[in-house]
Amino acid sequence: MSTSTLDGLNALLSQLGADPIPKISGLAAHPLSRPIDIYRVYLADIVARLIGCEAPLVYESLQSPTSTANGDLVLPVPRLRLKDGKKPADQCSNLEAAFPESHPLFRKPKATGIHLPLYFSPLSLSRLVLPYIFQRQQAYGSNLDTGLRNDPTAPATTDRKKVIIEFSSPNIAKEFHAGHLRSTIIGAFVSNLYQSMDWDVVKINYLGDWGKQFGLLAVGWQRFGSEDELARQPLKHLLDVYARINAAFKPEQEASKRARDEGRDTAEIESQGLFAERNAFFRRMEDGDAEALALWSRFRDISIDRYVATYARLNIGFDEYSGESQVKTETIKRVEALLQENGVYTEHNGSWAIDFEKHGSKGLGLAVVRGRTGTTTYLLRDVAAVLDREAKYAFDKMIYVVSTEQDLYFRRVFRTLELIGRADLASRLQHVNFGKVVSLSSRLGTVQLLSDILDQSRDALHEVMRRNTVKYAQVADPDAVAEAVGISAVMVQDMSGKRINNYPFDISRMTSFEGDTGPYLQYCHARLNSILRKAGLTRDDLVDHLSQHPDGLDADVLSKQHCVDLLRLMAQYPDVTATALRNLEPSTVLTYLFRLTHQLSSCYDVLQVVGAEGGRDVMLARAALYEGARQVLENGMRLLGLSPVESKQPPFEALCKAHEKDSMDSIIYLDMWPFADPMMVVCSPVLAVQTCQEHDLPKPPILHAFFNPLVGFDNLFTMNGPEWKRSRALFNSGFSAGYILQQTPHVVDEAEVYVDVLREHARKGDMFSLDDVTCWYTMDIIGAVTLDSRLQSQRQHNPLATAMRRQIRWHVLDNEWNLFIRWNPARPFVQWYNNRQMDAYIASELDKRYAEWKEDESTASSRSIIHLALAGHMATQTTHPRPPRLDAAFKRWATVQIRLFLFAGHDSTSSTICYCFHLLQSHPAALAKLLAEHTAVFGADPSLTPSLLRSNPHLLNNLPYTTAVIKESLRLFPPASAMRGGREGVALTDARGNAYPTAGTNIWVLHSAVQRNAKYWPEPDAFLPERWLVGPEDPLYPPKGGWRPFEHGPRNCLGQTLAMLDVKVTLAMVVRELDVRSVYDEWDRVHGTRGKVKTVNGERAYQTQVGGAHPADGFPCRVRFRGEGEVKG
């Protein structure tokens, strides 16, 4: 029975003998999200009836004890404020006596003084808690109601509340200190927590990228900077430059401080030396000096690139990399005007300041807002940033995760907003503070970067693992395990105590598997994860058993207190997350998880699964108990930002990952009997070159089953031999680089429609499938190139485009092996109808072109696919006059080829466009570089781009970084792979000289594996467009034969030049105007994704087969106009 509806929950409770959940007016309970709330509601109703008080007061008075030994809930009777003249202890005893002797959900309570401890019925726990967890899975612990906006006057227009969380916030080219580490860990937790409660969360990394310290760095670069060192170790070199110039600056700073302490004017000291050089450079930045801003932008990009890669190790992503530099100048001026209007601005020693003491704010002192040199201060920019964010995001709440050292500063920020008349806005801001990390630098030496902290923790953990040689040898990927567990060690140590407390950084303790540490938590999850595997059970087995045997645990809960206590703790988890949402303390969740693991440790010997007495039913019931506990532990770990280490790898994922090992320079053999011939899977560039270039092996018959229903028999893709050579030669001229460049105006025509469609979605603010919209767009492009006419399928129904798109949906499905889908009786009829529609449309176009040809053979100058096909046919016709109708056999052949070009020409290009947007969205530094390149080539006004491309298509050749982005997108997300057939006498030879005969096999050149093969590609999973811009001497330089999205050799993709042109034009016309962002979280929520949301290698936009490889679920997205505060070119 379902616990996700009140009806289902009441039906389950009725099996226990309980009445339906009482309906109590004015009670804000959540029985569908928090199982303990079921008990609270019943208790509120029982107690209210017994003593005549208000049920909501009873509900609010119930407390959760710190230990289950003191009850599951406790009622402090004095909180009920009973007016019967009796002492609270007597009132409590009377309530105990009046409580029902027998109730399906409760044991009879026993008063202890003024408290009434209440214990849940063991049978009710076993019947309620496990269904609750199994039916919610990763959603267990979430309360989606908390994210709903109930106030119709709230600032935003959607139904979900919006919270901005600003955290981490390192300074450009400065040391990533312990405060940034704590802010990163705690901020990620707060973000995860609000997301789990269905808030619309915007995560901002507000970089310290502006101010006089950058002027000092610029001066240091002029003195100590080295281009060679910057290329070798970019961020470390900038840190070294800053350290050296800071050391040189220190004597001047000390002289200024002495003068200030002695009451002397510091103006003369600060008007010369490094003070003057620093201030002058920063003044140039604020005045918009191009050279100064270029250097600033370069260093900012270097820092962001490094930060993005490091945050990825922590599974942290940001929606926006903003900074002090992004605050609008006009907003700063508006804040100053408001300060003047409200009489708050005060001139002080040549500066402008706020004297908070004069405005009733004791303890806030005086704060400078604009310095004597005219430069702005943090306070002024941060207040302006609040106003900018309000205008941009219309947030309900904004949280700053910053150390206690900034308590005074944030009190000043909030008070300043009140003084300028924005108390309403100040009330929506919260400073979540935290204490210090003690002895970080002394423990880790000269650590300067977050990546250094993580590396040393990982290495220390690796050493711990190596001490147990037997277990170490059993770990499939010790490096990956050491990385995940090492990061858990750092994060758990940080979150173990209250935020406000300082703690010592102790690398030896935190990497121990003993005690309450991150490694111990990972060990506990791995142990739970192994139980099903050792028992030979699956999760489906447990779900089936729970539905058929809801009483499966009854015997254990009635006889074994360990089982009861574990269920009691598991029931508490949603209450724990609700408490954490109120106090924003990660330790609340972490403390609970350690309590859970301690209880589990006491259960393993008492509640055995394998070899359980009582047979399979008992084994299944106990396995379900442990799987429920594992799910709770996983949910809590993910909420804290920890990635649970899995104990096994699915077979298909293992296949895709196999190329990462050195041995996978060889061949993977797959026995496909009885469905197909044996398969040889190629994962290395060396073997791919042999397959497709040196031996040029033929296309195998297995491809006919895929292509024939889509395009027809005897198509160019599946042909072999002389027939393929003749056909390929016929169409080659239609895809020459020069001719394709001439088609730019046609592509721009369709791109303008595409941009208009995206603008409409931006104005509506709706969620839509980017893949679907983009497929219609690329269909229109290839339609123009193939048929020399506009299909206009983006705006209206086109029979050809519609039939092709529908044929793809019916033909290729991820669940093709599902027999109900495979043998759907409607499928042949739908495919027949689609074929008929496509063939009729193309036949009509052929007839029109033939009629034109007969009238004027000069039309042969066109090189569209339809004209090239006609030209080739007419060259073989010598009869005059021309026949009245085209030859039927030729029409069938031409129709098949045109369908092939329409399918291949739109399908893979649309996917690539989607992934370019996706990768640029998640890599702000790359986006900034691309935007800068477009501005440099096309000018500052994006609206002029279409006319520039029409008049001068060669501008597309001036986009090296854009080309690199496209190539890197195609490397990470190739739209297809290559399939070839083996040949007698041909063998593939690996790097060790082993020969693999190919006769009787199909050979699958797996592009996703070849292009991420760690032996040949440094950082194979990282998005690094720079690898396409370096020379052969650089380690990043692509390996020979390693990049194959269009394949190599005689049978490479004929349309690759057109595909690259399409994507370049699209990016040039879209990205500077529109911001395309995936919204998978929202899509999963709306579509009720059950259980664990699927990802592949952590990627939610993983590739699925829909024709070619496309983003999962159609790439749900929202589009907005690129506004101020975004990274700009």
CSV table of C-alpha atoms in Angstrom, one decimal, residues 577-954:
chain,number,residue,atom,x,y,z
A,577,THR,CA,16.4,17.4,8.4
A,578,ALA,CA,13.5,19.6,9.5
A,579,THR,CA,15.6,20.7,12.5
A,580,ALA,CA,18.6,21.2,10.3
A,581,LEU,CA,16.6,23.5,8.1
A,582,ARG,CA,15.8,25.7,11.1
A,583,ASN,CA,19.3,25.8,12.6
A,584,LEU,CA,21.4,25.3,9.4
A,585,GLU,CA,23.8,23.1,11.4
A,586,PRO,CA,25.5,20.3,9.4
A,587,SER,CA,26.4,18.7,12.7
A,588,THR,CA,22.6,18.0,13.3
A,589,VAL,CA,22.6,15.6,10.4
A,590,LEU,CA,26.1,14.2,11.0
A,591,THR,CA,25.5,13.5,14.6
A,592,TYR,CA,22.3,11.6,13.7
A,593,LEU,CA,24.2,9.6,11.0
A,594,PHE,CA,26.8,8.4,13.6
A,595,ARG,CA,24.0,7.4,16.0
A,596,LEU,CA,22.5,5.4,13.2
A,597,THR,CA,25.8,3.7,12.3
A,598,HIS,CA,26.4,2.9,16.0
A,599,GLN,CA,23.0,1.2,16.2
A,600,LEU,CA,23.7,-0.7,13.1
A,601,SER,CA,27.0,-2.0,14.5
A,602,SER,CA,25.1,-3.5,17.4
A,603,CYS,CA,22.6,-5.2,15.0
A,604,TYR,CA,24.9,-7.2,12.6
A,605,ASP,CA,25.5,-10.1,14.9
A,606,VAL,CA,21.9,-10.2,16.2
A,607,LEU,CA,20.1,-9.7,12.9
A,608,GLN,CA,22.0,-11.8,10.4
A,609,VAL,CA,20.9,-11.9,6.8
A,610,VAL,CA,22.9,-14.7,5.2
A,611,GLY,CA,22.1,-17.9,7.2
A,612,ALA,CA,19.2,-16.4,9.1
A,613,GLU,CA,17.1,-18.8,11.1
A,614,GLY,CA,13.7,-18.9,9.7
A,615,GLY,CA,14.6,-19.3,6.1
A,616,ARG,CA,14.2,-17.0,3.1
A,617,ASP,CA,11.4,-14.9,4.4
A,618,VAL,CA,13.3,-13.8,7.5
A,619,MET,CA,16.4,-13.2,5.3
A,620,LEU,CA,14.4,-10.9,3.0
A,621,ALA,CA,12.8,-9.0,5.9
A,622,ARG,CA,16.1,-8.3,7.5
A,623,ALA,CA,17.7,-7.4,4.2
A,624,ALA,CA,14.9,-4.9,3.7
A,625,LEU,CA,15.7,-3.4,7.1
A,626,TYR,CA,19.3,-3.0,6.3
A,627,GLU,CA,18.6,-1.6,2.8
A,628,GLY,CA,16.2,0.9,4.4
A,629,ALA,CA,19.0,1.9,6.8
A,630,ARG,CA,21.4,2.2,3.8
A,631,GLN,CA,19.0,4.5,2.0
A,632,VAL,CA,18.8,6.7,5.1
A,633,LEU,CA,22.5,6.8,5.4
A,634,GLU,CA,23.0,7.6,1.7
A,635,ASN,CA,20.4,10.4,1.9
A,636,GLY,CA,22.1,11.9,4.9
A,637,MET,CA,25.6,11.6,3.3
A,638,ARG,CA,24.4,13.2,0.1
A,639,LEU,CA,22.8,16.0,2.0
A,640,LEU,CA,26.1,16.7,3.7
A,641,GLY,CA,27.8,16.7,0.3
A,642,LEU,CA,29.5,13.3,0.7
A,643,SER,CA,29.6,10.9,-2.2
A,644,PRO,CA,29.0,7.3,-0.9
A,645,VAL,CA,31.5,4.9,-2.3
A,646,GLU,CA,29.8,2.1,-4.2
A,647,SER,CA,30.9,-1.4,-3.8
A,648,LYS,CA,30.0,-2.6,-7.3
A,649,GLN,CA,29.9,-1.3,-10.8
A,650,PRO,CA,27.1,-2.1,-13.3
A,651,PRO,CA,28.3,-4.2,-16.2
A,652,PHE,CA,27.6,-1.6,-19.0
A,653,GLU,CA,29.2,1.2,-17.0
A,654,ALA,CA,32.2,-1.2,-16.4
A,655,LEU,CA,32.4,-1.6,-20.2
A,656,CYS,CA,32.4,2.1,-20.8
A,657,LYS,CA,35.0,2.6,-18.1
A,658,ALA,CA,37.2,-0.3,-19.2
A,659,HIS,CA,39.2,1.8,-21.5
A,660,GLU,CA,40.6,3.7,-18.5
A,661,LYS,CA,42.9,0.8,-17.7
A,662,ASP,CA,46.1,0.2,-19.6
A,663,SER,CA,45.0,-3.3,-20.6
A,664,MET,CA,42.2,-1.7,-22.6
A,665,ASP,CA,44.6,-0.9,-25.4
A,666,SER,CA,43.4,-4.3,-26.3
A,667,ILE,CA,40.0,-5.6,-27.4
A,668,ILE,CA,36.8,-6.3,-25.5
A,669,TYR,CA,35.0,-9.3,-26.9
A,670,LEU,CA,31.2,-9.5,-26.4
A,671,ASP,CA,29.3,-12.6,-27.2
A,672,MET,CA,26.0,-11.4,-28.6
A,673,TRP,CA,24.5,-14.8,-29.4
A,674,PRO,CA,21.7,-15.5,-30.3
A,675,PHE,CA,21.0,-11.9,-31.3
A,676,ALA,CA,24.0,-11.1,-33.4
A,677,ASP,CA,27.6,-12.0,-34.4
A,678,PRO,CA,30.3,-11.6,-31.8
A,679,MET,CA,31.3,-8.0,-31.1
A,680,MET,CA,34.8,-6.6,-30.8
A,681,VAL,CA,34.7,-3.3,-28.9
A,682,VAL,CA,37.6,-0.9,-29.7
A,683,CYS,CA,38.5,1.7,-27.1
A,684,SER,CA,41.9,2.9,-28.2
A,685,PRO,CA,42.9,5.3,-31.0
A,686,VAL,CA,45.5,2.9,-32.3
A,687,LEU,CA,43.0,0.2,-32.9
A,688,ALA,CA,40.4,2.7,-34.2
A,689,VAL,CA,42.9,3.8,-36.9
A,690,GLN,CA,43.5,0.3,-37.9
A,691,THR,CA,39.8,-0.5,-38.2
A,692,CYS,CA,38.6,2.6,-40.2
A,693,GLN,CA,41.7,3.8,-41.9
A,694,GLU,CA,44.4,1.2,-42.5
A,695,HIS,CA,42.1,-1.7,-43.2
A,696,ASP,CA,39.0,0.4,-44.1
A,697,LEU,CA,36.8,-2.5,-43.1
A,698,PRO,CA,33.3,-2.5,-44.6
A,699,LYS,CA,29.9,-1.6,-43.0
A,700,PRO,CA,28.4,-4.7,-41.6
A,701,PRO,CA,24.8,-6.1,-42.3
A,702,ILE,CA,23.9,-5.4,-38.6
A,703,LEU,CA,23.5,-1.7,-39.6
A,704,HIS,CA,20.6,-2.5,-41.9
A,705,ALA,CA,18.2,-3.2,-39.0
A,706,PHE,CA,18.9,0.3,-37.7
A,707,PHE,CA,19.0,2.4,-40.9
A,708,ASN,CA,16.5,0.7,-43.2
A,709,PRO,CA,13.3,1.7,-41.3
A,710,LEU,CA,14.6,5.2,-41.0
A,711,VAL,CA,15.8,5.9,-44.5
A,712,GLY,CA,15.3,2.8,-46.7
A,713,PHE,CA,17.4,0.1,-48.3
A,714,ASP,CA,20.6,0.7,-50.3
A,715,ASN,CA,21.5,3.9,-48.6
A,716,LEU,CA,24.9,5.6,-48.8
A,717,PHE,CA,25.7,4.8,-45.1
A,718,THR,CA,25.3,1.1,-45.3
A,719,MET,CA,26.6,0.6,-48.9
A,720,ASN,CA,29.9,-1.0,-49.7
A,721,GLY,CA,32.2,-1.5,-52.7
A,722,PRO,CA,31.8,0.2,-56.1
A,723,GLU,CA,28.2,1.2,-55.5
A,724,TRP,CA,29.3,3.2,-52.4
A,725,LYS,CA,32.2,4.8,-54.3
A,726,ARG,CA,30.0,6.0,-57.2
A,727,SER,CA,27.4,7.4,-54.8
A,728,ARG,CA,30.0,9.1,-52.6
A,729,ALA,CA,31.7,10.7,-55.5
A,730,LEU,CA,28.3,12.0,-56.7
A,731,PHE,CA,27.6,14.0,-53.5
A,732,ASN,CA,31.2,15.1,-52.6
A,733,SER,CA,30.9,18.5,-54.3
A,734,GLY,CA,27.8,19.4,-52.3
A,735,PHE,CA,29.9,19.3,-49.1
A,736,SER,CA,33.1,21.0,-50.2
A,737,ALA,CA,34.3,23.6,-47.7
A,738,GLY,CA,33.9,26.5,-50.1
A,739,TYR,CA,30.4,25.5,-51.2
A,740,ILE,CA,29.3,25.0,-47.6
A,741,LEU,CA,30.6,28.4,-46.5
A,742,GLN,CA,28.4,29.9,-49.3
A,743,GLN,CA,25.4,28.3,-47.6
A,744,THR,CA,25.9,30.5,-44.5
A,745,PRO,CA,23.1,32.9,-45.4
A,746,HIS,CA,20.7,29.9,-45.5
A,747,VAL,CA,21.8,28.7,-42.1
A,748,VAL,CA,21.5,32.2,-40.7
A,749,ASP,CA,17.9,32.4,-42.0
A,750,GLU,CA,17.0,29.3,-40.0
A,751,ALA,CA,19.1,30.4,-37.0
A,752,GLU,CA,17.1,33.7,-36.8
A,753,VAL,CA,13.9,31.6,-36.5
A,754,TYR,CA,15.6,29.5,-33.8
A,755,VAL,CA,16.6,32.5,-31.8
A,756,ASP,CA,13.1,33.9,-32.1
A,757,VAL,CA,11.7,30.6,-30.7
A,758,LEU,CA,14.2,30.8,-27.8
A,759,ARG,CA,13.3,34.4,-27.1
A,760,GLU,CA,9.6,33.5,-26.8
A,761,HIS,CA,10.5,30.8,-24.3
A,762,ALA,CA,12.7,33.4,-22.4
A,763,ARG,CA,9.7,35.8,-22.2
A,764,LYS,CA,7.4,33.0,-21.0
A,765,GLY,CA,9.9,31.7,-18.6
A,766,ASP,CA,8.7,28.1,-19.2
A,767,MET,CA,10.5,24.8,-19.0
A,768,PHE,CA,10.8,23.1,-22.4
A,769,SER,CA,12.9,20.4,-24.2
A,770,LEU,CA,15.9,22.1,-25.8
A,771,ASP,CA,16.6,18.9,-27.8
A,772,ASP,CA,13.1,18.9,-29.4
A,773,VAL,CA,13.3,22.6,-30.3
A,774,THR,CA,16.8,22.2,-31.7
A,775,CYS,CA,15.9,19.1,-33.8
A,776,TRP,CA,13.3,21.1,-35.7
A,777,TYR,CA,15.9,23.8,-36.2
A,778,THR,CA,18.6,21.5,-37.6
A,779,MET,CA,15.9,19.8,-39.7
A,780,ASP,CA,15.2,23.1,-41.4
A,781,ILE,CA,18.9,23.7,-42.0
A,782,ILE,CA,19.5,20.3,-43.6
A,783,GLY,CA,16.2,20.6,-45.5
A,784,ALA,CA,17.5,23.8,-47.2
A,785,VAL,CA,20.8,22.2,-48.1
A,786,THR,CA,19.2,18.9,-49.2
A,787,LEU,CA,16.1,20.0,-51.0
A,788,ASP,CA,17.0,23.6,-51.8
A,789,SER,CA,13.8,24.8,-50.2
A,790,ARG,CA,12.7,25.9,-46.7
A,791,LEU,CA,10.8,23.3,-44.7
A,792,GLN,CA,9.8,25.9,-42.0
A,793,SER,CA,9.1,23.1,-39.5
A,794,GLN,CA,10.1,25.4,-36.6
A,795,ARG,CA,7.0,27.4,-37.1
A,796,GLN,CA,4.5,25.2,-38.9
A,797,HIS,CA,3.7,21.6,-39.7
A,798,ASN,CA,5.8,20.1,-42.4
A,799,PRO,CA,4.8,16.6,-43.5
A,800,LEU,CA,8.4,15.5,-44.3
A,801,ALA,CA,10.0,16.8,-41.1
A,802,THR,CA,7.1,15.6,-38.9
A,803,ALA,CA,7.2,12.1,-40.4
A,804,MET,CA,11.0,11.8,-40.0
A,805,ARG,CA,10.9,13.0,-36.4
A,806,ARG,CA,8.0,10.6,-35.6
A,807,GLN,CA,9.8,7.7,-37.3
A,808,ILE,CA,12.8,8.2,-35.1
A,809,ARG,CA,10.6,8.2,-32.0
A,810,TRP,CA,8.9,4.9,-33.0
A,811,HIS,CA,12.0,3.2,-34.2
A,812,VAL,CA,14.7,3.7,-31.6
A,813,LEU,CA,13.9,3.5,-27.9
A,814,ASP,CA,16.1,3.0,-24.9
A,815,ASN,CA,13.8,0.2,-23.8
A,816,GLU,CA,13.8,-1.6,-27.2
A,817,TRP,CA,14.4,-4.9,-25.5
A,818,ASN,CA,11.1,-4.6,-23.7
A,819,LEU,CA,9.0,-7.1,-25.7
A,820,PHE,CA,5.8,-5.1,-25.3
A,821,ILE,CA,7.5,-2.2,-27.0
A,822,ARG,CA,9.3,-4.3,-29.5
A,823,TRP,CA,6.1,-6.1,-30.6
A,824,ASN,CA,3.7,-3.2,-30.3
A,825,PRO,CA,1.1,-4.1,-33.0
A,826,ALA,CA,0.7,-0.4,-33.9
A,827,ARG,CA,4.3,0.1,-34.6
A,828,PRO,CA,4.5,-1.4,-38.2
A,829,PHE,CA,1.5,0.6,-39.2
A,830,VAL,CA,2.9,3.9,-37.9
A,831,GLN,CA,6.2,3.2,-39.6
A,832,TRP,CA,4.5,2.4,-42.9
A,833,TYR,CA,2.5,5.6,-42.7
A,834,ASN,CA,5.6,7.7,-41.9
A,835,ASN,CA,7.5,6.1,-44.8
A,836,ARG,CA,4.6,6.9,-47.1
A,837,GLN,CA,4.5,10.5,-46.0
A,838,MET,CA,8.2,11.0,-46.5
A,839,ASP,CA,8.4,9.2,-49.8
A,840,ALA,CA,5.5,11.1,-51.2
A,841,TYR,CA,6.9,14.5,-50.2
A,842,ILE,CA,10.4,13.8,-51.6
A,843,ALA,CA,8.9,12.3,-54.8
A,844,SER,CA,6.9,15.5,-55.3
A,845,GLU,CA,10.1,17.6,-54.9
A,846,LEU,CA,12.0,15.4,-57.3
A,847,ASP,CA,9.2,15.8,-59.9
A,848,LYS,CA,9.3,19.6,-59.5
A,849,ARG,CA,13.1,19.7,-59.9
A,850,TYR,CA,12.9,17.4,-62.9
A,851,ALA,CA,10.3,19.7,-64.5
A,852,GLU,CA,12.6,22.7,-63.9
A,853,TRP,CA,15.5,20.8,-65.4
A,854,LYS,CA,13.7,20.0,-68.5
A,855,GLU,CA,12.8,23.7,-68.9
A,856,ASP,CA,16.3,24.9,-68.2
A,857,GLU,CA,19.3,22.6,-67.6
A,858,SER,CA,21.2,25.6,-66.2
A,859,THR,CA,19.6,24.7,-62.9
A,860,ALA,CA,22.2,22.1,-62.7
A,861,SER,CA,24.5,24.7,-61.2
A,862,SER,CA,23.0,24.2,-57.8
A,863,ARG,CA,24.8,21.7,-55.6
A,864,SER,CA,21.9,20.7,-53.2
A,865,ILE,CA,21.6,17.0,-52.7
A,866,ILE,CA,18.5,16.8,-54.8
A,867,HIS,CA,20.1,18.6,-57.7
A,868,LEU,CA,23.3,16.5,-57.5
A,869,ALA,CA,21.2,13.3,-57.5
A,870,LEU,CA,19.4,14.6,-60.6
A,871,ALA,CA,22.6,15.7,-62.3
A,872,GLY,CA,24.1,12.3,-61.8
A,873,HIS,CA,21.0,10.6,-63.2
A,874,MET,CA,20.7,13.0,-66.2
A,875,ALA,CA,24.3,12.4,-67.1
A,876,THR,CA,23.4,8.8,-67.8
A,877,GLN,CA,20.4,9.8,-70.0
A,878,THR,CA,21.1,10.3,-73.6
A,879,THR,CA,17.5,10.3,-75.0
A,880,HIS,CA,16.0,13.5,-76.4
A,881,PRO,CA,13.6,14.9,-75.7
A,882,ARG,CA,13.7,14.0,-72.0
A,883,PRO,CA,11.2,11.4,-70.8
A,884,PRO,CA,8.0,13.0,-69.3
A,885,ARG,CA,8.6,11.3,-66.0
A,886,LEU,CA,11.6,10.4,-63.9
A,887,ASP,CA,12.7,6.8,-63.9
A,888,ALA,CA,10.9,5.0,-61.0
A,889,ALA,CA,14.1,3.1,-60.0
A,890,PHE,CA,16.0,6.3,-59.8
A,891,LYS,CA,13.3,8.0,-57.8
A,892,ARG,CA,13.4,5.2,-55.2
A,893,TRP,CA,17.2,5.4,-55.0
A,894,ALA,CA,17.2,9.2,-54.7
A,895,THR,CA,14.5,9.2,-52.1
A,896,VAL,CA,16.5,6.9,-49.9
A,897,GLN,CA,19.6,9.1,-50.1
A,898,ILE,CA,17.7,12.3,-49.4
A,899,ARG,CA,16.1,10.7,-46.4
A,900,LEU,CA,19.5,9.6,-45.2
A,901,PHE,CA,20.9,13.2,-45.5
A,902,LEU,CA,17.8,14.6,-43.7
A,903,PHE,CA,18.2,12.1,-40.8
A,904,ALA,CA,22.0,12.2,-40.4
A,905,GLY,CA,22.2,16.0,-41.1
A,906,HIS,CA,19.8,17.1,-38.4
A,907,ASP,CA,20.1,14.4,-35.7
A,908,SER,CA,23.7,14.6,-34.6
A,909,THR,CA,24.0,18.4,-35.1
A,910,SER,CA,21.1,19.1,-32.7
A,911,SER,CA,22.6,17.0,-30.0
A,912,THR,CA,26.0,18.8,-30.3
A,913,ILE,CA,24.3,22.2,-30.0
A,914,CYS,CA,22.6,21.1,-26.8
A,915,TYR,CA,25.8,19.8,-25.3
A,916,CYS,CA,27.6,23.0,-26.2
A,917,PHE,CA,25.1,25.0,-24.3
A,918,HIS,CA,25.2,22.5,-21.4
A,919,LEU,CA,29.0,22.6,-21.1
A,920,LEU,CA,29.3,26.4,-21.4
A,921,GLN,CA,26.6,26.8,-18.8
A,922,SER,CA,28.6,24.7,-16.3
A,923,HIS,CA,32.0,26.2,-17.2
A,924,PRO,CA,31.7,30.0,-16.7
A,925,ALA,CA,35.3,30.7,-17.5
A,926,ALA,CA,35.0,29.0,-20.9
A,927,LEU,CA,31.8,30.9,-21.5
A,928,ALA,CA,33.5,34.2,-20.8
A,929,LYS,CA,36.3,33.4,-23.3
A,930,LEU,CA,33.8,32.5,-26.0
A,931,LEU,CA,31.8,35.6,-25.4
A,932,ALA,CA,34.9,37.7,-25.6
A,933,GLU,CA,35.9,36.1,-28.9
A,934,HIS,CA,32.5,36.8,-30.4
A,935,THR,CA,32.6,40.4,-29.3
A,936,ALA,CA,36.1,40.8,-30.8
A,937,VAL,CA,35.0,39.3,-34.1
A,938,PHE,CA,31.4,40.6,-34.5
A,939,GLY,CA,31.5,43.8,-32.4
A,940,ALA,CA,29.7,44.8,-29.3
A,941,ASP,CA,26.2,44.7,-30.7
A,942,PRO,CA,24.9,41.1,-31.0
A,943,SER,CA,22.0,42.2,-33.2
A,944,LEU,CA,24.4,42.9,-36.0
A,945,THR,CA,25.7,39.3,-36.1
A,946,PRO,CA,23.2,37.9,-38.7
A,947,SER,CA,23.9,40.7,-41.2
A,948,LEU,CA,27.7,40.3,-40.7
A,949,LEU,CA,27.5,36.6,-41.3
A,950,ARG,CA,25.5,37.0,-44.4
A,951,SER,CA,27.8,39.6,-45.9
A,952,ASN,CA,31.1,38.0,-44.7
A,953,PRO,CA,30.8,34.3,-43.8
A,954,HIS,CA,34.6,34.1,-43.6
